Every structure is written in C-alpha cells, then in structure tokens.
mmCIF file of C-alpha atoms (C1' of nucleotides) in Angstrom:
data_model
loop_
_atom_site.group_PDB
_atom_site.id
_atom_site.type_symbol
_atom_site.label_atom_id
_atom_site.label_comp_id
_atom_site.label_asym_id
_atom_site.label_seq_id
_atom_site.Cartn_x
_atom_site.Cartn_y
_atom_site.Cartn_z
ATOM 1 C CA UNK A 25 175.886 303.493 102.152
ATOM 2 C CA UNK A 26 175.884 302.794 97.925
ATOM 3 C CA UNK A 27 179.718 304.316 97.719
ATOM 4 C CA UNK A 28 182.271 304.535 100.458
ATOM 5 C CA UNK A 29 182.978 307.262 102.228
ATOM 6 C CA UNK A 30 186.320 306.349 104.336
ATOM 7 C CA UNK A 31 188.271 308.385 102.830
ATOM 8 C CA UNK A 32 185.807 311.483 103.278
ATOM 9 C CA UNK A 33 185.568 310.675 106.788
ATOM 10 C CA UNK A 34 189.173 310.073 107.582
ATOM 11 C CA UNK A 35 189.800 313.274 106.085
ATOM 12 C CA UNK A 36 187.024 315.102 108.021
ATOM 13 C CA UNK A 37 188.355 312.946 111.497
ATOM 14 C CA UNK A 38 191.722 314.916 110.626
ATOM 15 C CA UNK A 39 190.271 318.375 109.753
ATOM 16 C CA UNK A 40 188.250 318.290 112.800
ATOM 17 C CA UNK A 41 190.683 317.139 115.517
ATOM 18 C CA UNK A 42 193.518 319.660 113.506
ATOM 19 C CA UNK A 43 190.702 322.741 113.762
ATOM 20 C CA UNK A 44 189.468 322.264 117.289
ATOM 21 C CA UNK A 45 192.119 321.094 118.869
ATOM 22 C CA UNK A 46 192.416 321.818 122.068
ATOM 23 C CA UNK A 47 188.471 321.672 122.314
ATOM 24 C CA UNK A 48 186.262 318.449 122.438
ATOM 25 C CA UNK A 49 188.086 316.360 120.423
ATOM 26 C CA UNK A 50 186.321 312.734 121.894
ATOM 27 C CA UNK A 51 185.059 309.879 118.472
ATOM 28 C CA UNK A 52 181.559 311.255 120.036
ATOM 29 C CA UNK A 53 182.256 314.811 119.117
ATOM 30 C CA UNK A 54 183.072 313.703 115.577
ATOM 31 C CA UNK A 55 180.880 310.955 114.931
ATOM 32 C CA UNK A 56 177.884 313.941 115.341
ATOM 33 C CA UNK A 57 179.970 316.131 112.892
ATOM 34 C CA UNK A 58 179.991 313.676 110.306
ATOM 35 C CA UNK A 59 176.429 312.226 111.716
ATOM 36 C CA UNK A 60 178.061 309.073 112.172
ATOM 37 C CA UNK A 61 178.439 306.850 115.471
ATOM 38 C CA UNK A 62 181.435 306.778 117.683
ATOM 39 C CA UNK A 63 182.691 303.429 116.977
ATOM 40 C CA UNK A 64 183.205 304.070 113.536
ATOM 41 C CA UNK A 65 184.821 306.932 114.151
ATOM 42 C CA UNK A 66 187.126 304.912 116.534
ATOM 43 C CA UNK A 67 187.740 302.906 113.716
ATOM 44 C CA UNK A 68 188.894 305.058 111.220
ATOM 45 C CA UNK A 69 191.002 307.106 113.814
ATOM 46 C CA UNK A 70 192.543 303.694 114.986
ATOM 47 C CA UNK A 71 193.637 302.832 111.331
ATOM 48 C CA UNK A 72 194.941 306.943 110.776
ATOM 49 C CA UNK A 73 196.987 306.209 113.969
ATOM 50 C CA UNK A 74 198.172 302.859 112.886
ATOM 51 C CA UNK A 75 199.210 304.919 109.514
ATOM 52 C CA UNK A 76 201.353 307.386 111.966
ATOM 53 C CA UNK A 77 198.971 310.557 110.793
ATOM 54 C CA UNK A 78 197.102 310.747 114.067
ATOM 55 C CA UNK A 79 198.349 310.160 117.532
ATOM 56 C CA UNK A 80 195.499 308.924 120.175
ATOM 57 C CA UNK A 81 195.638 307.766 123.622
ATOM 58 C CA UNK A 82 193.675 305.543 124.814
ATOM 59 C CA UNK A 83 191.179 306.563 128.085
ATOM 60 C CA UNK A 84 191.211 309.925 126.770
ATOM 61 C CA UNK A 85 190.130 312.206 123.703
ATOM 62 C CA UNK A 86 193.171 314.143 123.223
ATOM 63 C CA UNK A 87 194.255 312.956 119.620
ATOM 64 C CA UNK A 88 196.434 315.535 117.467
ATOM 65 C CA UNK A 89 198.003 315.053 113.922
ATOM 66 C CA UNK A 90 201.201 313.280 114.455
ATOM 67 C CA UNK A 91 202.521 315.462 111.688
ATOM 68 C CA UNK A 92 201.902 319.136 110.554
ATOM 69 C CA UNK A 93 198.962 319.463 108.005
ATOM 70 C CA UNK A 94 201.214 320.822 105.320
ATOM 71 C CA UNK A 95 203.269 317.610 105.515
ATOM 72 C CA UNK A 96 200.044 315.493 104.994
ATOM 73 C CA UNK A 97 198.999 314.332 101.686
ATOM 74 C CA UNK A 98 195.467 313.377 100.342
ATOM 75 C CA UNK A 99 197.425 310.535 98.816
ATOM 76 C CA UNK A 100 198.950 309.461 102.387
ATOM 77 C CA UNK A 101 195.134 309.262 103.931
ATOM 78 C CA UNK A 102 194.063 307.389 100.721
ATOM 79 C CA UNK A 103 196.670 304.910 101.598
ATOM 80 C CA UNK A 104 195.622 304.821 105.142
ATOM 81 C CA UNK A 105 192.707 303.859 105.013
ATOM 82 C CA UNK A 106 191.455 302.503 100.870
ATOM 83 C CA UNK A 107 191.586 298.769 101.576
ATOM 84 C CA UNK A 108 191.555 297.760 98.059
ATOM 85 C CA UNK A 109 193.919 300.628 97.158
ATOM 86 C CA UNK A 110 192.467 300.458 93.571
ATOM 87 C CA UNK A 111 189.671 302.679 92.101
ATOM 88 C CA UNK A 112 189.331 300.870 88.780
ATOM 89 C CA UNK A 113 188.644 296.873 88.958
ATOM 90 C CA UNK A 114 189.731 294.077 86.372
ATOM 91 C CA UNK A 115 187.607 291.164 86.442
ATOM 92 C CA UNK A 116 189.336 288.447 87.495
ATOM 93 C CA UNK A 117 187.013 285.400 86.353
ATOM 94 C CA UNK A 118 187.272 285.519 82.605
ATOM 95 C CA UNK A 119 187.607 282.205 80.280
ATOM 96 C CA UNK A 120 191.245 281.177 80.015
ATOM 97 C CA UNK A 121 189.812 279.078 77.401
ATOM 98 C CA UNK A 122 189.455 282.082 75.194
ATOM 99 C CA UNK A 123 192.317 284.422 73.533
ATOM 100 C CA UNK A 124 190.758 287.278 74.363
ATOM 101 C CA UNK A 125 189.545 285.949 77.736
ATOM 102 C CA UNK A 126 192.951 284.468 78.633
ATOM 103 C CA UNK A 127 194.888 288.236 78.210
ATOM 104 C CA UNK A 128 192.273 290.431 78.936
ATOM 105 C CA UNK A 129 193.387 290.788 82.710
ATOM 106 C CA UNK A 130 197.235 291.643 82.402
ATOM 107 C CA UNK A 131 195.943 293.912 79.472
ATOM 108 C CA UNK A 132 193.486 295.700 81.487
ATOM 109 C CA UNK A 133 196.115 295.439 84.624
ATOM 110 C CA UNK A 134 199.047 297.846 83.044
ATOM 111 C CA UNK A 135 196.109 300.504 81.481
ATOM 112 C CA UNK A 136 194.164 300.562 85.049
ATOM 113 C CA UNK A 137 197.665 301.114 86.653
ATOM 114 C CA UNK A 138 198.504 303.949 84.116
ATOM 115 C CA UNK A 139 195.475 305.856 85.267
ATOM 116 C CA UNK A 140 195.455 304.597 89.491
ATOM 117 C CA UNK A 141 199.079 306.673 89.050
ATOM 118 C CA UNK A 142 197.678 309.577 87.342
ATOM 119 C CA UNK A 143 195.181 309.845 90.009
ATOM 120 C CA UNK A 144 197.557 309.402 92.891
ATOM 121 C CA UNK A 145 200.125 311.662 91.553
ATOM 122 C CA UNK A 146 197.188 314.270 91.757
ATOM 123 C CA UNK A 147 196.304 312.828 95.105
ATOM 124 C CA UNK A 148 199.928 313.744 96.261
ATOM 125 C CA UNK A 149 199.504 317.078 95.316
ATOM 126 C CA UNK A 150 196.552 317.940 97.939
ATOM 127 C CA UNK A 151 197.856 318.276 101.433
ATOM 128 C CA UNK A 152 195.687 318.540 104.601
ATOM 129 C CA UNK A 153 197.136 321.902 105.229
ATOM 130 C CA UNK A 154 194.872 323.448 101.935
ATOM 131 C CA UNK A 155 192.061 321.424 102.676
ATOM 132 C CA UNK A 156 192.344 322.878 106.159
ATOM 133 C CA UNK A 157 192.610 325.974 105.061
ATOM 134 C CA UNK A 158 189.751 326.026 102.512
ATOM 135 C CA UNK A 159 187.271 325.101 105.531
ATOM 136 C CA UNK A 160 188.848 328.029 107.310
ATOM 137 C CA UNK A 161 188.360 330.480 105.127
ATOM 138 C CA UNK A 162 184.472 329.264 104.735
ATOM 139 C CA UNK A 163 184.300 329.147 107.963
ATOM 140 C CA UNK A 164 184.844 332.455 108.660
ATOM 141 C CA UNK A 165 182.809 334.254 105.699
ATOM 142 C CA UNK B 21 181.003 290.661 92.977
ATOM 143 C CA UNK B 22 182.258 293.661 95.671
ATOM 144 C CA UNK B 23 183.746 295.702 93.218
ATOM 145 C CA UNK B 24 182.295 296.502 89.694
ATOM 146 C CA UNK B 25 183.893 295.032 86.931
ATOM 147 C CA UNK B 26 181.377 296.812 83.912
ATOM 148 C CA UNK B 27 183.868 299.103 82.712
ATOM 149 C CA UNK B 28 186.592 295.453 82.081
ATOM 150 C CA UNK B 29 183.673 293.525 81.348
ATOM 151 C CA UNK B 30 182.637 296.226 78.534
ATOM 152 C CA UNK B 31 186.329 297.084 77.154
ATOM 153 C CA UNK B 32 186.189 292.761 77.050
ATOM 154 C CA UNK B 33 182.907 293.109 74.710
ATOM 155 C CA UNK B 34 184.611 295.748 72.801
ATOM 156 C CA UNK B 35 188.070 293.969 72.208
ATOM 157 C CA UNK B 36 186.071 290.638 71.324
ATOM 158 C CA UNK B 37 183.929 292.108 68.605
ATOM 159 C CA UNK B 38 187.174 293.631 67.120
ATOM 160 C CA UNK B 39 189.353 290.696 67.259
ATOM 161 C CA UNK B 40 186.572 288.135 65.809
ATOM 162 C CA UNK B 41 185.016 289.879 63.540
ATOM 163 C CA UNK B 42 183.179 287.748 60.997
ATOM 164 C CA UNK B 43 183.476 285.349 63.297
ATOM 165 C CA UNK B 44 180.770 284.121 66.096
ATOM 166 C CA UNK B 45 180.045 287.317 68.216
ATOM 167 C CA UNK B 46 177.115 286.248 69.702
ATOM 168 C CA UNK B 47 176.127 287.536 73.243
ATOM 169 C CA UNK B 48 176.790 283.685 74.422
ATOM 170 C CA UNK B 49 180.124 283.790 72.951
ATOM 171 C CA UNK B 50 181.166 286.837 74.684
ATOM 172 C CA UNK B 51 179.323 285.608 77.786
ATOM 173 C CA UNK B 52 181.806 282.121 77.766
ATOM 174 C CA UNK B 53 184.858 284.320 77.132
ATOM 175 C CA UNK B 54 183.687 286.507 80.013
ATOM 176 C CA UNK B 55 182.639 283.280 82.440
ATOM 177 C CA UNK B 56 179.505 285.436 82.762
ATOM 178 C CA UNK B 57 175.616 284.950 81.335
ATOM 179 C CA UNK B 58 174.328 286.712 77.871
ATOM 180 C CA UNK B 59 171.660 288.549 79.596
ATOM 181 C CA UNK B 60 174.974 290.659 81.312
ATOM 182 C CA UNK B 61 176.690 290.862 77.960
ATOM 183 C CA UNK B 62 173.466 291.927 76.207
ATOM 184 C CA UNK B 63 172.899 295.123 78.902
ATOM 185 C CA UNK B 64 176.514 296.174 78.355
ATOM 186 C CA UNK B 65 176.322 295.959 74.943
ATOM 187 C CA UNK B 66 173.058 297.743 74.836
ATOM 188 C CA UNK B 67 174.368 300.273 76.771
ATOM 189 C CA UNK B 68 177.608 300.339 74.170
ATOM 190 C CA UNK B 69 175.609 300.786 71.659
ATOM 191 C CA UNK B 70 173.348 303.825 72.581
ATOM 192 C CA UNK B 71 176.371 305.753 73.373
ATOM 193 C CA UNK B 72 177.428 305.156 69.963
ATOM 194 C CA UNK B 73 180.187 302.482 70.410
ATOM 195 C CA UNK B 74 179.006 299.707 69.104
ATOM 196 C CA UNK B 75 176.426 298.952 66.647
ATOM 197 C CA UNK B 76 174.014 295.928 67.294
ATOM 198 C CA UNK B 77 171.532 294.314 65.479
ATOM 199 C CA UNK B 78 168.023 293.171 67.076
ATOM 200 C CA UNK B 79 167.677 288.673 66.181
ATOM 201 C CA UNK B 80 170.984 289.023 64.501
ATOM 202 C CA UNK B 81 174.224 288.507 66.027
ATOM 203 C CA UNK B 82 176.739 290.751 63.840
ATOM 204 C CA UNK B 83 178.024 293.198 66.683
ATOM 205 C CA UNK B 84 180.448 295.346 65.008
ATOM 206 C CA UNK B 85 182.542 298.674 66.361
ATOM 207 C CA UNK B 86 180.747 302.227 65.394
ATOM 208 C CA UNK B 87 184.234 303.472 64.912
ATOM 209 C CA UNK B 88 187.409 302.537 64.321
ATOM 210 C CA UNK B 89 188.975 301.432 67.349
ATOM 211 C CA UNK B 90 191.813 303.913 67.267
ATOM 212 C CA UNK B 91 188.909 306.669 68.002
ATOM 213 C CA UNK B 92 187.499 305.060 71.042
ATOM 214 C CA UNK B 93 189.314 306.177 74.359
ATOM 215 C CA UNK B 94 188.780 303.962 77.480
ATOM 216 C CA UNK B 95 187.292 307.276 78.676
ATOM 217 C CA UNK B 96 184.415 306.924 75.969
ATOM 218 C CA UNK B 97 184.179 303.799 77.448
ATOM 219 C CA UNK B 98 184.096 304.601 80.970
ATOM 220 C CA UNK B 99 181.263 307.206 80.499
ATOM 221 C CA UNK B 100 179.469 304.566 78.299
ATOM 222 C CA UNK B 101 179.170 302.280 81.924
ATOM 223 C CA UNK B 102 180.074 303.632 84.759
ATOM 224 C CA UNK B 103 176.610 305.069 86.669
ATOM 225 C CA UNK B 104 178.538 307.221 89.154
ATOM 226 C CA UNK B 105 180.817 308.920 86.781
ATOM 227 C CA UNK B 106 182.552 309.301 90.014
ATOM 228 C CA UNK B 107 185.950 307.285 90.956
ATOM 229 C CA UNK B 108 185.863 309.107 94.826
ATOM 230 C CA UNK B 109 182.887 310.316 96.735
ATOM 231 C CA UNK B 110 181.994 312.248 99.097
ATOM 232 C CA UNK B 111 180.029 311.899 102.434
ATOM 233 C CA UNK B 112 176.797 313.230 101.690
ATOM 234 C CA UNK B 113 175.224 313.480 105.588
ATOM 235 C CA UNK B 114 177.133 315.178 107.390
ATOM 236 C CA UNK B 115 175.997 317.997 110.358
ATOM 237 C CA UNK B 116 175.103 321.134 109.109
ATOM 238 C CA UNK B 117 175.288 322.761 112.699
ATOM 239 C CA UNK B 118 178.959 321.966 112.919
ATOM 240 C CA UNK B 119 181.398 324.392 110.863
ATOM 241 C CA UNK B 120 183.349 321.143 109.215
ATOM 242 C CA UNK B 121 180.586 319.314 108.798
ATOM 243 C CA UNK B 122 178.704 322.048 106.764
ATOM 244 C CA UNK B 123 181.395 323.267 104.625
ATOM 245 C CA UNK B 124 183.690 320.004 104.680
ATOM 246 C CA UNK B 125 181.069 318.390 101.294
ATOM 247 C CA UNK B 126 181.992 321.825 98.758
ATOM 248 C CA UNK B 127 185.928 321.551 99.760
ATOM 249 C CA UNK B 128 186.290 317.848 99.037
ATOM 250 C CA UNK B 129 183.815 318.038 95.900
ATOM 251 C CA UNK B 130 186.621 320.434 94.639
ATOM 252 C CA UNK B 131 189.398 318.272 95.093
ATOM 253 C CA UNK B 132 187.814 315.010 94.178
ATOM 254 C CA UNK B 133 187.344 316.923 91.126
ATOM 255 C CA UNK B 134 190.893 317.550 90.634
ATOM 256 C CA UNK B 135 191.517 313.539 91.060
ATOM 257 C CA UNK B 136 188.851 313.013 89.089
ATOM 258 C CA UNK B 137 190.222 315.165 86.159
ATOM 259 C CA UNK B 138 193.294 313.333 86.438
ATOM 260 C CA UNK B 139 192.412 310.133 85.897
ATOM 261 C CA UNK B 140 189.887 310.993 82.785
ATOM 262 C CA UNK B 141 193.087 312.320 81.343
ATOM 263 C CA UNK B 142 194.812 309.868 81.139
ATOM 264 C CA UNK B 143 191.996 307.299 80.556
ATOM 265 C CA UNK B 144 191.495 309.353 77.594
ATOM 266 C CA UNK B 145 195.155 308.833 76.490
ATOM 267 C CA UNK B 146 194.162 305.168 75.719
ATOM 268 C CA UNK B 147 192.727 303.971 72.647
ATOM 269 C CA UNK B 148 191.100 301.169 72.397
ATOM 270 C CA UNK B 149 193.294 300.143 69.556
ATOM 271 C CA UNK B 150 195.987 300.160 71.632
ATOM 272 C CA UNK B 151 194.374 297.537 74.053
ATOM 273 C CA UNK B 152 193.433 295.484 71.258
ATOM 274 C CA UNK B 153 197.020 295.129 70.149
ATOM 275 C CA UNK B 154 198.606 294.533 73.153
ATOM 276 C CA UNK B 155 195.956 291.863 73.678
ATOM 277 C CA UNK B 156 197.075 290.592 69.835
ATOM 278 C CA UNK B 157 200.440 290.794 70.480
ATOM 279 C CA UNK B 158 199.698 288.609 73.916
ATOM 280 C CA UNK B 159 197.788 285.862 71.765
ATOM 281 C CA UNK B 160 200.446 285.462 68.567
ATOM 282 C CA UNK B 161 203.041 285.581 71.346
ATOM 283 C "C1'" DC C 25 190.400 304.253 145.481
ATOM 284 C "C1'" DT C 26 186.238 304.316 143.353
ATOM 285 C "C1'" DT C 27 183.435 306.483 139.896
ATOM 286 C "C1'" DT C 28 182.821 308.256 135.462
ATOM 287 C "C1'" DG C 29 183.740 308.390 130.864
ATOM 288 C "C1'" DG C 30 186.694 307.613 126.761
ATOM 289 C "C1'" DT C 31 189.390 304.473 123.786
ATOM 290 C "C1'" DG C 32 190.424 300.190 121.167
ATOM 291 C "C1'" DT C 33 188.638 296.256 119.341
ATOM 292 C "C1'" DT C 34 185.638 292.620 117.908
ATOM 293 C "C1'" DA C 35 181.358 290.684 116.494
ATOM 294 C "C1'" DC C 36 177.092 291.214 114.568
ATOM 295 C "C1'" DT C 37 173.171 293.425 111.758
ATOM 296 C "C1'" DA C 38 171.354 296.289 108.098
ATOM 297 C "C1'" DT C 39 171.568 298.392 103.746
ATOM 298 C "C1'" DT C 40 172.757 298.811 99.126
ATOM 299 C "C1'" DT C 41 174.857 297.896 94.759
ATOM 300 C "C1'" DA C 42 176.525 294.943 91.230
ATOM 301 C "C1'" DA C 43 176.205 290.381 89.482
ATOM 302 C "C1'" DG C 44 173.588 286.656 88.247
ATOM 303 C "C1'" DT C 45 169.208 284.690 86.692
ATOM 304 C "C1'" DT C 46 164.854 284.091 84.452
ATOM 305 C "C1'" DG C 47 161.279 285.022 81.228
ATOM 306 C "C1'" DC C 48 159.391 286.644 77.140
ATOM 307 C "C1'" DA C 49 158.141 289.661 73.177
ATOM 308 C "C1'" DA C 50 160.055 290.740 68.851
ATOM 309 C "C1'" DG C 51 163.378 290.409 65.004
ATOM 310 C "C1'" DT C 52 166.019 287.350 61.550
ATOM 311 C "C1'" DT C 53 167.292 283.713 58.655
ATOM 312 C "C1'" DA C 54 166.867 279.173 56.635
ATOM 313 C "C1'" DT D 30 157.216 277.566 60.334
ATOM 314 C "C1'" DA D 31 161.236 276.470 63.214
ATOM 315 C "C1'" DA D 32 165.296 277.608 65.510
ATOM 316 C "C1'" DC D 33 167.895 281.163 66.917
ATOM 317 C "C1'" DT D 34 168.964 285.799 68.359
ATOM 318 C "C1'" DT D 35 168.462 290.386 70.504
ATOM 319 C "C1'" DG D 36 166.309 293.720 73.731
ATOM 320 C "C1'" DC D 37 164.278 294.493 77.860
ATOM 321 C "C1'" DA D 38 162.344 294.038 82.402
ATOM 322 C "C1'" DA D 39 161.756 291.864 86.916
ATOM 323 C "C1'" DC D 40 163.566 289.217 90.337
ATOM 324 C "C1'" DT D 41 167.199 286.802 93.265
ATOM 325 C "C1'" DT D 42 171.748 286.427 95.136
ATOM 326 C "C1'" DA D 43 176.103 287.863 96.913
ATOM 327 C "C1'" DA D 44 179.457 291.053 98.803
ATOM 328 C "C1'" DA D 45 181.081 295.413 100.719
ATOM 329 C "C1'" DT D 46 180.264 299.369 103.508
ATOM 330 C "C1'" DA D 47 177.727 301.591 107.154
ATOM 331 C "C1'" DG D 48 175.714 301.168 111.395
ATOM 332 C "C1'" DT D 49 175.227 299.076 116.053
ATOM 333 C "C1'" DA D 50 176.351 296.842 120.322
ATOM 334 C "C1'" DA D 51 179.259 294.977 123.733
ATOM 335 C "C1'" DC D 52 183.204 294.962 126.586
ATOM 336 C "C1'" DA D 53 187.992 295.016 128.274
ATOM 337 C "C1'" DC D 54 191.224 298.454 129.270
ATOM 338 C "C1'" DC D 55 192.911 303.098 130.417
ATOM 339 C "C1'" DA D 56 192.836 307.770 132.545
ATOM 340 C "C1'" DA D 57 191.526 311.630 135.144
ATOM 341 C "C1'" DA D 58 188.489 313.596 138.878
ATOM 342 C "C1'" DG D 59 186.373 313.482 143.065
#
DNA sequence: CTTTGGTGTTACTATTTAAGTTGCAAGTTA
DNA sequence: TAACTTGCAACTTAAATAGTAACACCAAAG
C-alpha cells in the first residue's frame, strides 16, 4: 500500500453498486472486485454515504447512488473521501530563524493552491456518468 | 513525515542558493534553514543537480543555479524530485474476473491523466523567479 | 420469533514510504 | 597536513494507508 488508493476505490464502490444494481450489491461483493476485504469497503461506502453520494441501509446490501451519475463529479468523490484534501505538501518545520526559512511556507502555500485548483477544476469536469460509461462500453467489446 | 515534503524542501534549496549567493550555501546552512540534516539537503541537491538545476561542486560549497531562475518552472522542479511523477493513483490489484474490476485500472489511468495534465500546466506557469521574489518581497517587507 | 447474514464502527496489526541518521571515501583550500 | 566539504550508501525511525478482526445492531426469511 506505497500510494493511496481511496479515491480509486470509492470510485470503483460507486461504479459497481451504479452497474449492478439490482444484483449483489453486499461490501463482500465489492471488496472481491477490488480484491479488497469487506470492512474496508464498509468504510469507504460509510464515508460516500456520509458525503450524500451513496445511500446504504444498514442489515442489508441494497445501497444505490443517492444522486444520478451524471450529477456526480470526480471532484465531489475526491472531497469525500481525500482526508488531507491536498496533493502537493509544504513543509511545515522550516527555521523561522532564517529569511528564507521564515517565508518559505506562505510562499509555497499560494503556488501549491494555484495548482490544487487547476487540478480540481479538471476534477470537476469528470462525472461518474462518463466514467460509467467508459467501463460500459469495455465491457461490452 | 506522512506526506512528502521533497518537492518544498527542494524549491527551499533552490530559493536559498539564489537569494545568498556569495554568501554561506553550505549543505548545513540550508539544512538549519530547513530544520532538517545535510545528508537530506545533499540528496536533493544531488538530485538538482543531475537534472541540470543546480550546479554543485564536490569539497566545495559554492552551489549556484544552472540557469537563470526565470527559466526554471516548479514543474522542472517537480520532475527533478518527485519518484512517482504521479499526483493520483490508481488501484493496481484489482479482480480480473469481475467486468469493473478488469477494465476499471485503463478508465481511471485516462482520467488521472487528464488531472494530472492539469496540474503540470499550471505548475509549469511558475517560475522560480517568481517564488524567489515573492519570498524577497516577504523579507524587505 | 429465532436464525442467518449484512451493515456500521472501532480497535488493532502489517506494510511501506519518506524522513532522519550515520559513516566514510574523496575533493578542496589554507 | 589539517580542517572542512561534498557525494554516496546503508541503516533506523516515524507516520500513513491497507488489511484484519471483533462486535453491536439491523433486517429479512423460515
């Protein structure tokens, strides 16, 4: 586990319960798609639920977006689960005893930020609908 | 140290070189403005200088920018570091005998791409002359 | 109404990566 | 030569994610 993969598996959790719904839909089902285990699928589906993307009950596997797909951004399901909610990281132990040191952080803070929006705009762009869509038509060649 | 901090901890190196030039550049004066240890400025900077950044001097401390820093992007920067070269990634194990699982790793490489692109843009967009006089502008102010 | 099985949640363990540390050969200058 | 530096490699430590286990609670089926 070098990198994380939440947001690959919340967005796989989605796809799947959006593609066979209907079918086995159960965190057991899942977890073997994404050769996982259950309870972290639980947990991811918990915190898409808390995010009002995915409605679950509890007692029985019968979860189903809480929205349409088209109305579901990458960007929403990045915010769902990303704990830090920041790709790029400023050090935040440098020597306030040095210039450079001292404004290096607030510096770094407003370029980071420039490029965290860049990336999210795109991330807005992407809804679950396309991604959905792109499995499908795999799927089926 | 959860997150990585090698791509603020190099643009530090970078911006300290700059700003005292002449002066005492030393790996242990960079390490003291960074609160870190030489050794850790002395693998960034090694790594600085073989992607033609920064241009070093074995015994000798006189560190000193390749190019003017008006020509180096954060994104020449970020490729300089950063292993991955990846800000998002995807789940590599996933089940190959489920239809999402095997086709769910192609559609996300393509739009992690897209974020991907994104942010190198705009990384790109910023010089490292730019950081340097903001950071200037911070220490006269 | 009891049995079976799933969810929701918490706590704990394992793994892995970056950070920190140490050591030393080799280069440089006084 | 002496004192300092870089460059490099190996090792240790710390922190985050992934993986695992346990269990209370809920829901449907018999």
């Amino acid at each position: 586990m070098k990198y994380s993969h939440k947001l690959s598996d919340a967005i796989h959790i989605l796809a799947f319960v959006e593609i066979f719904q209907g079918g086995d839909v159960s965190s057991t089902m899942i977890a073997s798609s994404i050769e996982s285990n259950p309870s972290l699928v639980r947990r991811l589906m918990s915190q898409l639920a808390k995010a009002d993307l995915l409605i679950t009950r509890p007692g029985v596997s019968a979860a189903s977006l809480a929205r349409p797909a088209a109305t579901i951004s990458l960007l929403d399901v990045y915010r769902a689960i990303d704990d830090s909610q920041q790709l790029l990281h400023v050090d935040p132990k440098t020597s306030m005893a040095c210039p450079v040191g001292r404004n290096i952080q607030s510096t770094l803070d407003d370029v980071y930020d420039r490029v965290q929006q860049a990336a999210e705009a795109e991330m807005a762009k992407v809804s679950l609908a396309e991604i959905i869509q792109d499995l499908q038509a795999k799927i089926n060649a």
